[in-house]
Coordinates of C-alpha atoms in Angstrom, one line a residue:
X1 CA 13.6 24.0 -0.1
X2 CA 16.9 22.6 0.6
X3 CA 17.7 18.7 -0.4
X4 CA 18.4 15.4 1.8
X5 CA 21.3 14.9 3.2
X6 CA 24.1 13.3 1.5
X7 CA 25.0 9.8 3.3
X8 CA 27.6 7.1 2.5
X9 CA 27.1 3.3 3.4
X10 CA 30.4 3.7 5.1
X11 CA 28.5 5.9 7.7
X12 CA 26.0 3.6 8.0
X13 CA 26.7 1.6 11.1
X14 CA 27.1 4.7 13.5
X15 CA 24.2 5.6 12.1
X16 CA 22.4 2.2 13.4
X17 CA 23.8 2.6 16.3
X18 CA 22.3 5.7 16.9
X19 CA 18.8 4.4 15.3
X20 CA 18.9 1.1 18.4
X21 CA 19.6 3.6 21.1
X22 CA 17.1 5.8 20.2
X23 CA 14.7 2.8 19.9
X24 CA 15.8 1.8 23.4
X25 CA 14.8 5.3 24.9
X26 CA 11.5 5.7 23.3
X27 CA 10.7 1.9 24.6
X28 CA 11.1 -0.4 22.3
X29 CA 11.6 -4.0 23.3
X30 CA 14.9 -5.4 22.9
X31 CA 12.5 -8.3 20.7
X32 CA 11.6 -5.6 18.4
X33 CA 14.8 -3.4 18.1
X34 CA 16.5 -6.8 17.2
X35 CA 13.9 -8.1 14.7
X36 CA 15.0 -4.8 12.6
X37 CA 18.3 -5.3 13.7
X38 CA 18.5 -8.6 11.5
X39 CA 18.0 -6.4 8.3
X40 CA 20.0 -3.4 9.3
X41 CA 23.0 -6.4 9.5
X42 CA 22.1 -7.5 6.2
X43 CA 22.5 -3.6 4.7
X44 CA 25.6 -3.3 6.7
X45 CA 27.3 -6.6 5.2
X46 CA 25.9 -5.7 1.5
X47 CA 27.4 -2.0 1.9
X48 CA 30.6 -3.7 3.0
X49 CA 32.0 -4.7 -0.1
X50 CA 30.2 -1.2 -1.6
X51 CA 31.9 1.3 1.0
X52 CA 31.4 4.5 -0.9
X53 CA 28.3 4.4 -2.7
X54 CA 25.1 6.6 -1.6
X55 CA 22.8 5.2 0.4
X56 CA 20.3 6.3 -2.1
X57 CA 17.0 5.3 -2.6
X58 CA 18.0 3.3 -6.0
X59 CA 20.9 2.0 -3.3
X60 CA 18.1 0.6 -1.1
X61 CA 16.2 -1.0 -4.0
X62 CA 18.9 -2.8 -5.5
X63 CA 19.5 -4.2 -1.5
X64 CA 15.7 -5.6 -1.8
X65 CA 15.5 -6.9 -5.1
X66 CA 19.8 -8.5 -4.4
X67 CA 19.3 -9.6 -0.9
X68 CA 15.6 -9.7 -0.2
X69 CA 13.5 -11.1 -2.6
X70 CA 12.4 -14.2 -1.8
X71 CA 12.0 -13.1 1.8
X72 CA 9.4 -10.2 0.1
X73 CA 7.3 -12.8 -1.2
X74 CA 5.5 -13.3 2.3
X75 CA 3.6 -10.7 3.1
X76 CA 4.6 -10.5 7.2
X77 CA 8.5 -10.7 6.2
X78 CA 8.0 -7.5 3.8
X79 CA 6.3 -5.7 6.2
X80 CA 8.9 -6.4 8.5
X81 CA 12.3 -5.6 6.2
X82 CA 10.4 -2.7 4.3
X83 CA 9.7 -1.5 7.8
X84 CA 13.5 -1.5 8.5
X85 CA 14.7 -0.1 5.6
X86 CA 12.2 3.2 5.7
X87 CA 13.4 3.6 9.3
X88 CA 17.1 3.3 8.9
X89 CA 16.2 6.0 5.9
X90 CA 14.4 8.8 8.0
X91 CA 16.9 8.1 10.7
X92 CA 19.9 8.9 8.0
X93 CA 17.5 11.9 6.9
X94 CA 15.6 13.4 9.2
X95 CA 16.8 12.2 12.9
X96 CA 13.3 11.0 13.6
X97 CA 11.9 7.1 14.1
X98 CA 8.4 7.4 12.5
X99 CA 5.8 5.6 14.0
X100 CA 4.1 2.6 11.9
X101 CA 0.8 2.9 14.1
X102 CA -1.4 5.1 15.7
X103 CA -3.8 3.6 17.8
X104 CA -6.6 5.4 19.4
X105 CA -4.8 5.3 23.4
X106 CA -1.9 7.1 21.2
X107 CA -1.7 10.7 22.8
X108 CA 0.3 13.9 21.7
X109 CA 2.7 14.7 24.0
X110 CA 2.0 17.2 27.1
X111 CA 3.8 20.2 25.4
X112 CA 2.3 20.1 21.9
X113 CA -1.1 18.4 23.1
X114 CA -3.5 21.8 23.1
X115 CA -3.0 22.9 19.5
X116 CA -3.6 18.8 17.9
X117 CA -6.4 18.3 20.8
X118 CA -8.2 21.4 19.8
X119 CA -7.8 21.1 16.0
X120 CA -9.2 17.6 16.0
X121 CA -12.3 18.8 18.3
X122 CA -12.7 21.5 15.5
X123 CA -13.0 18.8 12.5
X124 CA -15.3 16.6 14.0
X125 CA -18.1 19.5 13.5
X126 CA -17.0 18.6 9.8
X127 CA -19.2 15.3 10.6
X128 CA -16.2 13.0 9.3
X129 CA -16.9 9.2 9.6
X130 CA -15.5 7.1 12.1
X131 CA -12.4 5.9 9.8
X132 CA -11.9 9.4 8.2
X133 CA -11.2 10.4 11.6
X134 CA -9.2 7.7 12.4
X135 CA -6.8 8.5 8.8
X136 CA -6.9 12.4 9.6
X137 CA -4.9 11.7 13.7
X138 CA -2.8 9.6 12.3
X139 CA -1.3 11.8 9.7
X140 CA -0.8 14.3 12.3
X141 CA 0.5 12.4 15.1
X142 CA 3.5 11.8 12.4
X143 CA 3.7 15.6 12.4
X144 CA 3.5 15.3 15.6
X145 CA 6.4 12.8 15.9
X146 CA 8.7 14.8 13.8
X147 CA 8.1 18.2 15.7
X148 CA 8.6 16.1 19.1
X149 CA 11.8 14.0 17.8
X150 CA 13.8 16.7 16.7
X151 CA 12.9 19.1 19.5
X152 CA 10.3 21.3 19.3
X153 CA 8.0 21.9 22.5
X154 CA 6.4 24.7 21.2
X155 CA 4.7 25.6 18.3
X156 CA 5.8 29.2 18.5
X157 CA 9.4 27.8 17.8
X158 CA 8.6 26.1 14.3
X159 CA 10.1 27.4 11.4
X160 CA 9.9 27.1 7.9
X161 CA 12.9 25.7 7.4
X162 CA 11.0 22.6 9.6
X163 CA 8.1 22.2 7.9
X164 CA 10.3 22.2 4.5
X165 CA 12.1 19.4 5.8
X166 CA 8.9 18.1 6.9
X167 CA 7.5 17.9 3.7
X168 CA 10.5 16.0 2.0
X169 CA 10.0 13.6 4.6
X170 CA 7.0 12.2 2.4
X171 CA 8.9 11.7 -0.4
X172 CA 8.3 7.8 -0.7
X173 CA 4.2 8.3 -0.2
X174 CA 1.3 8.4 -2.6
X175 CA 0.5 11.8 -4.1
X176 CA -3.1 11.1 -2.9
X177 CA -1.4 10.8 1.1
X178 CA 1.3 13.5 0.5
X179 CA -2.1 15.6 -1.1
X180 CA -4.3 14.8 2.3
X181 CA -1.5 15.3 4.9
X182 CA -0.3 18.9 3.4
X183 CA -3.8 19.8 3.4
X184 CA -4.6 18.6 6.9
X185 CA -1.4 20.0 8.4
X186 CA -2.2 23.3 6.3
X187 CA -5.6 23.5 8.2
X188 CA -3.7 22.6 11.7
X189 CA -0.9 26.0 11.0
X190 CA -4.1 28.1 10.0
X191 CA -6.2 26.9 13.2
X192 CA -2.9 27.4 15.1
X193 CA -2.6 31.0 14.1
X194 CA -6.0 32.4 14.1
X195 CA -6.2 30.9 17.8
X196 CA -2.6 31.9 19.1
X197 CA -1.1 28.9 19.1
X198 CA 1.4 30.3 16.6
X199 CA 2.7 33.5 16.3
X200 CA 3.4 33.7 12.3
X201 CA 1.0 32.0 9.0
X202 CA 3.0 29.0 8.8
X203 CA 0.8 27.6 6.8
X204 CA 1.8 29.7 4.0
X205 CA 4.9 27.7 3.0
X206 CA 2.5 24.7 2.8
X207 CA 2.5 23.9 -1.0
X208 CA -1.2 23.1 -2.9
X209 CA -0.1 19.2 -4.2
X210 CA -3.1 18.3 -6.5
X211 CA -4.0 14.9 -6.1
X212 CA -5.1 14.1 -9.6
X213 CA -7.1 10.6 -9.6
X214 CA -5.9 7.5 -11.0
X215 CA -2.5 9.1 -11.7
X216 CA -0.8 5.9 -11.6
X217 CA -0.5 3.6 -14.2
X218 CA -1.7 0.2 -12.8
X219 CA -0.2 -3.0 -13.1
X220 CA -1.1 -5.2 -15.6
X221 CA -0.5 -9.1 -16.9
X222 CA 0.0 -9.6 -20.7
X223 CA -2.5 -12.3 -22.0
X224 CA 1.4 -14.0 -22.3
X225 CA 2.3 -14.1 -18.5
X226 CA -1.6 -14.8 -17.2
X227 CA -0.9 -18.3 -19.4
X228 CA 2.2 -18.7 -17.6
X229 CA 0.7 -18.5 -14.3
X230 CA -1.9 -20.7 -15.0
X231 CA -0.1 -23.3 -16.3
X232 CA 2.4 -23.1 -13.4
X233 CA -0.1 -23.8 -11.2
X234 CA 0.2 -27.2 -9.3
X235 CA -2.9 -28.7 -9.9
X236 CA -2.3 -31.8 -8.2
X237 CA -2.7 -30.7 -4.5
X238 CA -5.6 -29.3 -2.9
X239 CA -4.2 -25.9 -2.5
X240 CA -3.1 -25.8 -6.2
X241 CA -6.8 -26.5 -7.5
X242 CA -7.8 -23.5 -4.9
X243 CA -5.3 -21.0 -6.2
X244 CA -5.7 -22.2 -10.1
X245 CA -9.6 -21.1 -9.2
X246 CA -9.0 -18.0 -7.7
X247 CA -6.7 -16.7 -10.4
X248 CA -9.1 -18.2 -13.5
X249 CA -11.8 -16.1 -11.5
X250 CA -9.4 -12.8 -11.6
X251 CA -8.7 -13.2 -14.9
X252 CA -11.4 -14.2 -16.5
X253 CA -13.9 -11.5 -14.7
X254 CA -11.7 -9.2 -13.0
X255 CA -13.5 -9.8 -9.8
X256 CA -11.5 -7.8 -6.8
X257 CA -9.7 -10.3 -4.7
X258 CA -11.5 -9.1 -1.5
X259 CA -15.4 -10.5 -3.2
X260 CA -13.1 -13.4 -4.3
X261 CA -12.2 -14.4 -1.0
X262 CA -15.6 -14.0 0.5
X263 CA -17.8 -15.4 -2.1
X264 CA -20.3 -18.0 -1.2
X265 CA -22.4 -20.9 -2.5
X266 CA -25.5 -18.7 -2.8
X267 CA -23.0 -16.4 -4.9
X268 CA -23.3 -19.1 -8.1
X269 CA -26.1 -19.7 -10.0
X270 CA -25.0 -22.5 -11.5
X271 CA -28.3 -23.4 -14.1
X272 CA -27.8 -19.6 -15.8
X273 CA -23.8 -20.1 -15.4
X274 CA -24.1 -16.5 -13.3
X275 CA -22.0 -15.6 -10.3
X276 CA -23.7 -12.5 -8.5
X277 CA -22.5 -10.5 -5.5
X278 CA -22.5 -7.5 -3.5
X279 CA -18.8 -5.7 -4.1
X280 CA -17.1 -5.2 -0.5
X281 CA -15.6 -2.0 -1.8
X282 CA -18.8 0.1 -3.5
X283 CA -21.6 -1.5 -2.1
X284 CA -22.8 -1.8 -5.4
X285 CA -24.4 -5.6 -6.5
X286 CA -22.8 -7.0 -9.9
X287 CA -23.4 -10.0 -11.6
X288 CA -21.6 -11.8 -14.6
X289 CA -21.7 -14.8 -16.1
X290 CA -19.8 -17.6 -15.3
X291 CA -17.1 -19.5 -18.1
X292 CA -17.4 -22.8 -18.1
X293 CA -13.3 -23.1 -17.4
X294 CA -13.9 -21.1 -14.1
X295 CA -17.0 -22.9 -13.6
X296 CA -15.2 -26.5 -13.6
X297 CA -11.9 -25.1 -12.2
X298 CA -14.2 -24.4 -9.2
X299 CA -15.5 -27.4 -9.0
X300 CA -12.9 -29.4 -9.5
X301 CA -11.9 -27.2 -5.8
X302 CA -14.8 -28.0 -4.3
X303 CA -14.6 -32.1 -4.7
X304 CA -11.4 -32.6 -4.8
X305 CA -9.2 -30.0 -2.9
X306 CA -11.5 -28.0 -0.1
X307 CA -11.4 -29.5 3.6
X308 CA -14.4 -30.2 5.8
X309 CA -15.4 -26.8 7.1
X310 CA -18.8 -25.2 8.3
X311 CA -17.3 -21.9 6.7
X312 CA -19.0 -20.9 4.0
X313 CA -17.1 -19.4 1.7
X314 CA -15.8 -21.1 -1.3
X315 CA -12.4 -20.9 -0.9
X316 CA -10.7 -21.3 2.7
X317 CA -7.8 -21.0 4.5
X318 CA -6.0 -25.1 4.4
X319 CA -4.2 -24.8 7.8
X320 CA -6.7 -26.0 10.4
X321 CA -9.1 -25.2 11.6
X322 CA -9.9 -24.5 8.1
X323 CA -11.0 -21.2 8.7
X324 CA -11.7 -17.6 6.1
X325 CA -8.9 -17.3 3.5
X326 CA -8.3 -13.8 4.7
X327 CA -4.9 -12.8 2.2
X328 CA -3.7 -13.3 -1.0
X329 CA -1.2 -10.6 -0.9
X330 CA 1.4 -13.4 -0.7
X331 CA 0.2 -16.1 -3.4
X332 CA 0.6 -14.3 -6.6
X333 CA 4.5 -12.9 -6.2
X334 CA 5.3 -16.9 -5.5
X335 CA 3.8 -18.0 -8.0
X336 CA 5.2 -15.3 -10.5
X337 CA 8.2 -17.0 -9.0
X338 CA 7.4 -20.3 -10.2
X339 CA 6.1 -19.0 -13.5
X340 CA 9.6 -17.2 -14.4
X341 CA 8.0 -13.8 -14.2
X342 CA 10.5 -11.4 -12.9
X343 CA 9.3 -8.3 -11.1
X344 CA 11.5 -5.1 -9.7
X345 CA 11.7 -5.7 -5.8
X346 CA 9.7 -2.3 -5.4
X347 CA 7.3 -2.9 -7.4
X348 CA 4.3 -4.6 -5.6
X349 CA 2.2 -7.0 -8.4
X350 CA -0.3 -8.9 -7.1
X351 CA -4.1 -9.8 -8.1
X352 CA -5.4 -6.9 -9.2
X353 CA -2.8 -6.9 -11.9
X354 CA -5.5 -9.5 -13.1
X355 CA -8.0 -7.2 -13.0
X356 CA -5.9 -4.6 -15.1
X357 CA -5.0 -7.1 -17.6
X358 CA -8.8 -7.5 -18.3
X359 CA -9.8 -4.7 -18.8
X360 CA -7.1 -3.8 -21.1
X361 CA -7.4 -6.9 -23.3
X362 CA -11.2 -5.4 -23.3
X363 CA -10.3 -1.9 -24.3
X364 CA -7.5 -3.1 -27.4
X365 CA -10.6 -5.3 -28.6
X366 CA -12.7 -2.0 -29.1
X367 CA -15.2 -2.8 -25.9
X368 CA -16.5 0.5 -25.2
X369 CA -15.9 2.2 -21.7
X370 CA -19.4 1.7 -20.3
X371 CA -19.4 -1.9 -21.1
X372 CA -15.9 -2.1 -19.6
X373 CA -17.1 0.1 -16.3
X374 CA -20.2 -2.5 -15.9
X375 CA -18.2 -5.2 -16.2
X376 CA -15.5 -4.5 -13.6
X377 CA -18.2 -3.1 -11.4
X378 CA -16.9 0.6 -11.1
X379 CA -19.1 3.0 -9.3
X380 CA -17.4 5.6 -12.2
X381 CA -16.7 5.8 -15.3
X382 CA -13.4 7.8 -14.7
X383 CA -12.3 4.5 -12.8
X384 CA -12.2 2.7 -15.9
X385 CA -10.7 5.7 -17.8
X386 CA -7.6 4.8 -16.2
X387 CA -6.8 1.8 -18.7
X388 CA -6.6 4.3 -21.3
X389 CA -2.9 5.3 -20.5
X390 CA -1.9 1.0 -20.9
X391 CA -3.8 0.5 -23.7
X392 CA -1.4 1.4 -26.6
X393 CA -4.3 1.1 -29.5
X394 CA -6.4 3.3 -27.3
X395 CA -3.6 5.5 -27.1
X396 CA -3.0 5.2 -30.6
X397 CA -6.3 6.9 -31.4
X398 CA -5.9 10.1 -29.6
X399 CA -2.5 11.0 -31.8
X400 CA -3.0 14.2 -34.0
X401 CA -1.5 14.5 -37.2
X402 CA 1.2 17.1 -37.5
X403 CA 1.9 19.7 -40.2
X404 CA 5.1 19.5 -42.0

C-alpha cells in the first residue's frame, strides 16, 4: 500500500483554494465555506513564518494546541475548527471533501446508486435496529463520496490501488470504526461480485482489522488534579455550586455524566443517604450510597444556586428558560483551565476521566474487580478490566520473575 502524499505548508494556500471552489460546486453556502475559511486563514498565517515544514499530522496538532486552545474549550467552536482542519487534510491527501452528515434524504448518486441500494436492501434481512442501520449508510455513503469525488461512475472501474488509498483515508478513526467500515465495505465488494456489479473479488485486498475491546487506555485524574478542580471551583455563584456538585458526584461515584444530567428528586433517598437510578447507557438499575460531601454539595445547589424551573431534574441549564442541562462536554476543559491542568490539544479529557480516576484509586486499594464492576455499573466485567492497563500496582502484580 503506497503512503500519503508529501505536502508543504508553502503549498497550502493553492491548496485552499482549490478546497473553496470545490465547496462552491458541490453547494455549499458562501456562510459555511467562510466559517471554515476563518480557520484555514489562521493555518495559512501560522505556516507563514514555518514555510517548509510538513503539513503533518504532528504539524496540525501543534496548530491546535498554539493557536486554538481556548477556542477548543467550547464544544460548538471545536467542532467547527476540528471540522476544518480534517477537511483541509483529506483535501491535501485524498482530493475528496468528506461529508460530516448523512441524513436519511442523503441519496447515492444515479451512477453508483444500484450496487449501495441493493446491498442495504440485503442487510436489513440481517434484522439490524433502527440506529445500526442508520451507522451502517453512513459509513458507506463516505465510500461512496470518495469513489464519486475522485471519479469513479462505475464499479467495474475500481481498482485496488483505490480502495488502498481508501483505507488510509481512515487513518485518524477509531480502530472499532476503521474495524466496522472494512467489514461493511468488504461485504458491499463481495455482494458486488457475486451479483455483477463488479467484475473482479475486490474485496480481497480488504484487510481483517480486529477490533479488540477496550484497546484504549482511558483517561484518568490523579487523586492530585480531582483536588485541584474542586477547589477551583467558584463556589460563590449559582453555576459554581451546580458544577462543584456535578463533579463531587463524578468523582465520588463515578456516575456517567449522561444519568448525572438527568437525575431527579425521586433519584435520592435522602433518610438511607442512597442515590438510585436507571443507567441511560445499559438499562441496568444501580444504586449507591450517597457521601455526605456530595450530599450537602447538592444541597447547598438546590437552596442556593438552582433557578425557578418546573424541570425536574436536579441540575439545569441557567440561561432562561431554565431548561435540561443537556452538555458538559464543555465545562470540564475550562475548568482544567482554571485549575492549571494542562492537556495536549488532541487529547479530549472530560468527565469520564472522573469515572476513570475512580475506579483506579479502587483497583490500587486492592478492591476486587466485581466490586469495582457493581460499583460503576458495568453490564461486564471485561468493562472494568480495562483499568488494569492504568493501574501500575495492578500491573505490578502480573510481572514474572526472570531467570538469570
Amino acid at each position: 500500500m503506497e503512503g500519503l502524499n508529501k505536502v508543504f505548508t508553502s503549498e497550502l494556500q493553492t491548496y485552499v483554494s482549490e478546497l473553496k471552489e470545490v465547496m462552491f460546486q458541490k453547494g455549499y453556502s458562501d456562510c459555511q465555506v467562510q466559517t471554515y475559511n476563518k480557520t484555514w486563514q489562521s493555518i495559512l498565517s501560522y505556516a507563514s513564518v514555518q514555510p517548509n515544514q510538513e503539513f503533518t499530522e504532528g504539524f496540525r496538532q501543534q496548530f491546535l494546541q498554539d493557536v486554538c486552545a481556548e477556542a477548543l474549550e467550547k464544544r460548538d467552536s471545536m467542532y467547527r475548527i476540528t471540522r476544518a482542519v480534517n477537511m483541509l487534510s483529506d483535501f491535501t491527501q485524498f482530493h475528496v471533501i468528506f461529508r460530516q452528515y448523512c441524513t436519511p434524504s442523503t441519496d447515492f448518486s444515479e451512477e453508483l446508486h444500484d450496487l449501495f441500494s441493493e446491498f442495504l436492501k440485503a442487510e436489513e434481512h440481517r434484522h439490524f435496529s433502527e440506529s445500526t442501520m442508520k451507522q451502517l449508510r453512513g459509513r458507506l455513503m463516505r465510500f461512496h463520496d470518495y469513489l464519486y469525488d475522485i471519479g469513479i461512475r462505475d464499479f467495474k472501474s475500481v481498482t485496488g490501488s483505490i480502495i488502498n488509498t481508501y483505507i488510509l483515508s481512515l487513518a485518524r478513526y477509531s480502530t472499532t470504526y476503521v474495524s466496522e467500515s472494512l467489514r461493511e465495505i468488504r461485504r458491499l465488494l463481495t455482494f458486488g461480485y457475486e451479483n455483477g456489479f463488479i467484475d473482479t473479488p475486490l474485496s480481497d485486498f480488504i484487510p481483517h482489522v480486529k477490533n479488540i475491546r477496550q484497546q484504549k487506555i482511558p483517561s484518568t485524574f490523579t487523586d492530585t488534579e480531582i483536588e485541584k478542580i474542586l477547589n477551583s471551583v467558584d463556589r460563590s455563584n449559582p453555576i459554581g455550586k451546580r458544577n462543584y456538585a456535578i463533579f463531587l458526584i463524578a468523582a465520588r461515584l463515578g456516575i456517567r455524566s449522561s444519568d448525572i444530567r438527568t437525575l431527579t428528586f425521586s433519584n435520592i433517598n435522602w433518610d438511607d443517604k442512597l442515590i438510585s437510578f436507571c443507567q441511560q447507557k445499559t438499562g441496568h438499575a444501580l444504586s449507591l450510597p450517597l457521601p455526605d460531601d456530595v450530599g450537602w454539595a447538592i444541597i447547598d445547589y438546590l437552596k442556593n444556586g438552582r433557578p425557578e424551573t418546573n424541570v425536574k431534574n436536579i441540575f439545569v441549564s441557567h440561561m432562561y428558560p431554565y431548561g435540561e442541562l443537556h452538555s458538559l462536554g464543555n465545562v470540564i476543559p475550562r475548568q482544567m483551565r482554571t485549575a492549571g491542568i494542562n492537556t495536549p490539544a488532541n487529547k479530549r479529557t472530560g468527565m469520564h476521566a472522573f469515572r476513570h480516576g475512580l475506579a483506579t484509586r479502587m483497583l490500587e486499594n486492592d478492591v476486587s474487580l466485581p466490586v469495582i464492576s457493581q460499583t460503576l455499573g458495568h453490564a461486564d466485567i471485561s468493562s472494568t478490566e480495562v483499568y488494569l492497563r492504568i493501574s501500575i500496582k495492578q500491573l505490578a502484580l502480573c510481572g514474572l520473575e526472570v531467570d538469570l
